[in-house]
Amino acid sequence: MNLASLQPPQHQQSKQQPSTAQRILARTGLVLAPIGALPLLSQWDTPIAQVGGILLWMVIWWLTQAVPLWLTALLPIVVSPLVGLTKTSEIVIHYARSPIFLFIGGFLLAQALEQENVHRWVVAHLLRWSRGYPRPLFLLLTGGAYLLSMWLSNTATTLALLPVLLVFRHEPYSWLLALGVAYGASLGGMATLVGTPPNAFLAGLLEEQGITLAFSDWLLLAFPVSLFLLGVWIVLALVGFARVWQVPKTVHLPDTMASIQLSRRARQVLLVFLLTVLLWIFRKSLVLGNFTIPGWSAWLPWSDYPDDATVAILAVLLLGMLGIVTTDAVRRLPWDALLLFGGGFALSYLIQEHDFGQWWRNQIENWTPEEFRTGLWAATTLILTEFASNTATSAIFAPLALSTAGIQLAVIVTLSASGAFMLPIATMPNLLVYSAGLVSWRQMIRAGLLMNCVALIINVNLVPVLFQWVMTTNNG
């Protein structure tokens, strides 16, 4: 089997046509959103109401997908100056914040890894090490998806492993291999700031308040959560579905796996990648009990000037000088996601600037018992992200959570936005393995419902403990 010759089926790469119900919903939202927002936007002497109108308009368009997500994200540039909330020059700067350049650098680095087939080299070794045994193969594919998705997008990770999954599609355990890759990719993205857009989006929200969320801080906070959930999934798959694995060794992995080697350019990309990761992790000093590892930025007289975006763009410069990142790679950037980022940052600015968050907090405190508030936020986010993109979900809830109850709740909401496991439409990894025919709707719901429940419990109970530990470590 030659991995380089394997490609996902063509229907994987084509955009699915919306159903009749989806088209009706989109058309309804297209008209309903501005009509519903107009009474709020016309209250010229009540900025809170006007912000609520913009938020209502954007939420309806995002949820109904009346227009592309990125187009909705541009609404603040047009509406907020026209209703007198802010100048255009003050709103557009939020579409070029530092985390957006972190995402640009991370995506170009991921493109380079894929372009030079570094990911296929990793996959080849995973398969060779499993020797064709189902359980080790499951562990290696799940773990490989988890590790790759910490640095690549979860979609790219799943696409990279999809050809391998198709090789085993006739095995009785193939659906567990598929869910292992899909869930591993989603959980790996939670662990790092560049793993999934909501994480970088939260860093941008905090930057607006003068708070730096370092790569290492997020790693200390989110990595244990994602690793715990990964462990839960592995136990569920190997123990909860033990009968599925009771098959003899039937898969022979050919010796051609060993022939996949890293080219000179691939080794250069891998070296830049490893350097970037080290610079991200050790930018700030790491305090481990009584032992402190000094960060490289501490050696600068202006230690707070560089951030993780500095490192990401340095990687791009190095790859560009090596001739690996080109103008074509820049053209392939996900500009729709970058505009969606900017729209979320602009919406957050309006919420903070005009005290809409304080008003929202008052409503929650008046109508919700205190002991249920965190769980309600997490559950609402998790349910919504089963039907909407995690980026759009975090763009709606993270700014409100941050302005309502502070950083801890915003972290819980951000992690909850990446905790969708139950439905094929919930995440791109889920959709890819489902549309490839590797897993049925019923199998995904069966495994994903339990994972959703565990994720909710962990986000509500473990994240606050880890958050306080990270805060104490930084302050200590």
Short mmCIF file of N, CA, C and O in Angstrom, two decimals, residues 161-224:
data_model
loop_
_atom_site.label_atom_id
_atom_site.label_comp_id
_atom_site.label_asym_id
_atom_site.label_seq_id
_atom_site.Cartn_x
_atom_site.Cartn_y
_atom_site.Cartn_z
N LEU A 161 -5.42 11.34 7.52
CA LEU A 161 -5.57 9.96 8.00
C LEU A 161 -6.71 9.22 7.32
O LEU A 161 -6.82 8.00 7.45
N LEU A 162 -7.56 9.93 6.59
CA LEU A 162 -8.71 9.30 5.96
C LEU A 162 -8.32 8.19 4.98
O LEU A 162 -8.95 7.12 4.99
N PRO A 163 -7.30 8.38 4.14
CA PRO A 163 -6.92 7.27 3.24
C PRO A 163 -6.54 6.01 3.99
O PRO A 163 -6.80 4.89 3.52
N VAL A 164 -5.94 6.15 5.16
CA VAL A 164 -5.58 4.99 5.97
C VAL A 164 -6.83 4.31 6.49
O VAL A 164 -6.94 3.07 6.48
N LEU A 165 -7.80 5.11 6.95
CA LEU A 165 -9.05 4.54 7.46
C LEU A 165 -9.78 3.75 6.38
O LEU A 165 -10.39 2.71 6.66
N LEU A 166 -9.72 4.24 5.14
CA LEU A 166 -10.43 3.56 4.04
C LEU A 166 -9.85 2.18 3.76
O LEU A 166 -10.56 1.29 3.27
N VAL A 167 -8.58 1.99 4.08
CA VAL A 167 -7.96 0.67 3.89
C VAL A 167 -8.63 -0.38 4.78
O VAL A 167 -8.77 -1.54 4.41
N PHE A 168 -9.10 0.06 5.95
CA PHE A 168 -9.66 -0.88 6.93
C PHE A 168 -11.20 -0.82 6.97
O PHE A 168 -11.81 -1.30 7.91
N ARG A 169 -11.82 -0.24 5.93
CA ARG A 169 -13.26 0.03 6.00
C ARG A 169 -14.11 -1.23 6.05
O ARG A 169 -15.28 -1.17 6.44
N HIS A 170 -13.56 -2.40 5.66
CA HIS A 170 -14.34 -3.64 5.69
C HIS A 170 -14.15 -4.42 6.98
O HIS A 170 -14.75 -5.48 7.15
N GLU A 171 -13.32 -3.90 7.88
CA GLU A 171 -13.11 -4.57 9.16
C GLU A 171 -14.24 -4.21 10.12
O GLU A 171 -14.78 -3.10 10.07
N PRO A 172 -14.62 -5.11 11.02
CA PRO A 172 -15.73 -4.83 11.95
C PRO A 172 -15.45 -3.69 12.92
O PRO A 172 -16.38 -3.09 13.45
N TYR A 173 -14.18 -3.38 13.13
CA TYR A 173 -13.82 -2.31 14.05
C TYR A 173 -13.53 -1.00 13.33
O TYR A 173 -13.05 -0.04 13.95
N SER A 174 -13.82 -0.93 12.04
CA SER A 174 -13.46 0.26 11.26
C SER A 174 -14.15 1.51 11.78
O SER A 174 -13.58 2.61 11.73
N TRP A 175 -15.39 1.39 12.29
CA TRP A 175 -16.11 2.58 12.78
C TRP A 175 -15.45 3.15 14.03
O TRP A 175 -15.47 4.37 14.24
N LEU A 176 -14.83 2.28 14.85
CA LEU A 176 -14.13 2.76 16.04
C LEU A 176 -12.80 3.42 15.64
O LEU A 176 -12.39 4.40 16.26
N LEU A 177 -12.14 2.89 14.61
CA LEU A 177 -10.95 3.57 14.10
C LEU A 177 -11.31 4.96 13.58
O LEU A 177 -10.60 5.94 13.84
N ALA A 178 -12.45 5.04 12.87
CA ALA A 178 -12.88 6.32 12.31
C ALA A 178 -13.21 7.33 13.40
O ALA A 178 -12.79 8.50 13.34
N LEU A 179 -13.97 6.89 14.40
CA LEU A 179 -14.29 7.79 15.50
C LEU A 179 -13.05 8.15 16.31
O LEU A 179 -12.94 9.26 16.85
N GLY A 180 -12.09 7.22 16.39
CA GLY A 180 -10.84 7.52 17.08
C GLY A 180 -10.10 8.67 16.42
O GLY A 180 -9.59 9.57 17.10
N VAL A 181 -10.05 8.66 15.09
CA VAL A 181 -9.40 9.75 14.36
C VAL A 181 -10.19 11.05 14.51
O VAL A 181 -9.62 12.12 14.78
N ALA A 182 -11.51 10.97 14.35
CA ALA A 182 -12.34 12.18 14.43
C ALA A 182 -12.28 12.80 15.83
O ALA A 182 -12.07 14.01 15.98
N TYR A 183 -12.46 11.98 16.86
CA TYR A 183 -12.43 12.51 18.23
C TYR A 183 -11.02 12.93 18.63
O TYR A 183 -10.83 13.94 19.32
N GLY A 184 -10.02 12.17 18.21
CA GLY A 184 -8.64 12.54 18.51
C GLY A 184 -8.28 13.88 17.91
O GLY A 184 -7.61 14.71 18.54
N ALA A 185 -8.75 14.12 16.67
CA ALA A 185 -8.48 15.40 16.00
C ALA A 185 -9.17 16.55 16.74
O ALA A 185 -8.57 17.62 16.92
N SER A 186 -10.41 16.36 17.16
CA SER A 186 -11.13 17.42 17.88
C SER A 186 -10.48 17.70 19.23
O SER A 186 -10.33 18.87 19.62
N LEU A 187 -10.09 16.65 19.94
CA LEU A 187 -9.50 16.83 21.27
C LEU A 187 -8.09 17.42 21.19
O LEU A 187 -7.70 18.23 22.03
N GLY A 188 -7.32 17.03 20.18
CA GLY A 188 -5.99 17.60 20.03
C GLY A 188 -6.05 19.09 19.77
O GLY A 188 -5.20 19.85 20.26
N GLY A 189 -7.07 19.53 19.02
CA GLY A 189 -7.21 20.96 18.75
C GLY A 189 -7.48 21.78 19.99
O GLY A 189 -7.13 22.97 20.05
N MET A 190 -8.08 21.16 21.00
CA MET A 190 -8.36 21.88 22.25
C MET A 190 -7.09 22.23 23.00
O MET A 190 -7.06 23.20 23.77
N ALA A 191 -6.03 21.46 22.80
CA ALA A 191 -4.86 21.51 23.69
C ALA A 191 -3.95 22.71 23.48
O ALA A 191 -3.25 23.12 24.41
N THR A 192 -3.93 23.28 22.27
CA THR A 192 -3.00 24.38 21.99
C THR A 192 -3.75 25.59 21.44
O THR A 192 -4.87 25.46 20.93
N LEU A 193 -3.12 26.74 21.52
CA LEU A 193 -3.74 27.96 21.02
C LEU A 193 -3.95 27.93 19.51
O LEU A 193 -4.86 28.59 18.99
N VAL A 194 -3.11 27.20 18.80
CA VAL A 194 -3.22 27.15 17.34
C VAL A 194 -3.98 25.93 16.87
O VAL A 194 -4.15 25.73 15.67
N GLY A 195 -4.46 25.10 17.79
CA GLY A 195 -5.11 23.86 17.41
C GLY A 195 -6.49 24.04 16.80
O GLY A 195 -6.88 23.28 15.93
N THR A 196 -7.22 25.04 17.27
CA THR A 196 -8.57 25.27 16.76
C THR A 196 -8.89 26.76 16.91
O THR A 196 -8.42 27.40 17.87
N PRO A 197 -9.67 27.34 16.01
CA PRO A 197 -9.91 28.78 16.03
C PRO A 197 -10.46 29.36 17.33
O PRO A 197 -10.04 30.45 17.72
N PRO A 198 -11.39 28.70 18.05
CA PRO A 198 -11.89 29.32 19.29
C PRO A 198 -10.81 29.64 20.31
O PRO A 198 -10.93 30.61 21.06
N ASN A 199 -9.75 28.84 20.35
CA ASN A 199 -8.68 29.08 21.32
C ASN A 199 -7.95 30.39 21.02
O ASN A 199 -7.73 31.22 21.91
N ALA A 200 -7.58 30.57 19.76
CA ALA A 200 -6.92 31.82 19.36
C ALA A 200 -7.87 33.01 19.50
O ALA A 200 -7.45 34.12 19.81
N PHE A 201 -9.16 32.75 19.27
CA PHE A 201 -10.16 33.81 19.41
C PHE A 201 -10.21 34.31 20.85
O PHE A 201 -10.27 35.52 21.10
N LEU A 202 -10.18 33.39 21.81
CA LEU A 202 -10.18 33.78 23.22
C LEU A 202 -8.94 34.60 23.55
O LEU A 202 -9.02 35.60 24.30
N ALA A 203 -7.79 34.20 23.01
CA ALA A 203 -6.56 34.98 23.25
C ALA A 203 -6.73 36.41 22.76
O ALA A 203 -6.25 37.36 23.39
N GLY A 204 -7.42 36.58 21.63
CA GLY A 204 -7.66 37.93 21.12
C GLY A 204 -8.59 38.73 22.01
O GLY A 204 -8.39 39.93 22.21
N LEU A 205 -9.61 38.08 22.57
CA LEU A 205 -10.52 38.77 23.48
C LEU A 205 -9.78 39.27 24.72
O LEU A 205 -10.00 40.41 25.18
N LEU A 206 -8.91 38.43 25.24
CA LEU A 206 -8.15 38.82 26.44
C LEU A 206 -7.16 39.93 26.11
O LEU A 206 -6.91 40.81 26.95
N GLU A 207 -6.60 39.89 24.91
CA GLU A 207 -5.65 40.93 24.51
C GLU A 207 -6.33 42.30 24.52
O GLU A 207 -5.70 43.31 24.85
N GLU A 208 -7.60 42.35 24.15
CA GLU A 208 -8.34 43.61 24.16
C GLU A 208 -8.38 44.23 25.55
O GLU A 208 -8.50 45.45 25.70
N GLN A 209 -8.31 43.38 26.58
CA GLN A 209 -8.35 43.85 27.96
C GLN A 209 -6.95 43.98 28.56
O GLN A 209 -6.80 44.13 29.77
N GLY A 210 -5.94 43.88 27.71
CA GLY A 210 -4.56 44.01 28.19
C GLY A 210 -4.03 42.78 28.88
O GLY A 210 -3.05 42.85 29.63
N ILE A 211 -4.66 41.61 28.64
CA ILE A 211 -4.25 40.36 29.27
C ILE A 211 -3.65 39.45 28.20
O ILE A 211 -4.27 39.21 27.17
N THR A 212 -2.45 38.96 28.44
CA THR A 212 -1.78 38.08 27.49
C THR A 212 -2.00 36.63 27.88
O THR A 212 -1.64 36.21 28.98
N LEU A 213 -2.61 35.87 26.97
CA LEU A 213 -2.76 34.43 27.17
C LEU A 213 -1.65 33.75 26.39
O LEU A 213 -1.72 33.62 25.17
N ALA A 214 -0.61 33.34 27.10
CA ALA A 214 0.56 32.76 26.44
C ALA A 214 0.27 31.34 25.99
O ALA A 214 -0.60 30.65 26.52
N PHE A 215 1.03 30.90 25.01
CA PHE A 215 0.90 29.53 24.51
C PHE A 215 1.09 28.52 25.63
O PHE A 215 0.33 27.56 25.74
N SER A 216 2.08 28.77 26.47
CA SER A 216 2.36 27.84 27.57
C SER A 216 1.24 27.84 28.61
O SER A 216 0.93 26.79 29.19
N ASP A 217 0.63 29.00 28.86
CA ASP A 217 -0.48 29.06 29.82
C ASP A 217 -1.65 28.20 29.34
O ASP A 217 -2.25 27.45 30.12
N TRP A 218 -2.00 28.36 28.07
CA TRP A 218 -3.12 27.57 27.54
C TRP A 218 -2.78 26.08 27.55
O TRP A 218 -3.64 25.23 27.83
N LEU A 219 -1.53 25.74 27.26
CA LEU A 219 -1.11 24.34 27.26
C LEU A 219 -1.28 23.73 28.65
O LEU A 219 -1.78 22.61 28.80
N LEU A 220 -0.86 24.47 29.68
CA LEU A 220 -1.01 23.97 31.05
C LEU A 220 -2.48 23.81 31.44
O LEU A 220 -2.83 22.92 32.21
N LEU A 221 -3.33 24.64 30.88
CA LEU A 221 -4.75 24.62 31.24
C LEU A 221 -5.54 23.60 30.43
O LEU A 221 -6.29 22.79 30.98
N ALA A 222 -5.37 23.62 29.12
CA ALA A 222 -6.24 22.82 28.25
C ALA A 222 -5.71 21.43 27.95
O ALA A 222 -6.50 20.51 27.70
N PHE A 223 -4.39 21.26 27.97
CA PHE A 223 -3.82 19.95 27.66
C PHE A 223 -4.32 18.87 28.63
O PHE A 223 -4.72 17.78 28.19
N PRO A 224 -4.34 19.10 29.95
CA PRO A 224 -4.86 18.06 30.85
C PRO A 224 -6.33 17.73 30.58
O PRO A 224 -6.74 16.56 30.67
#
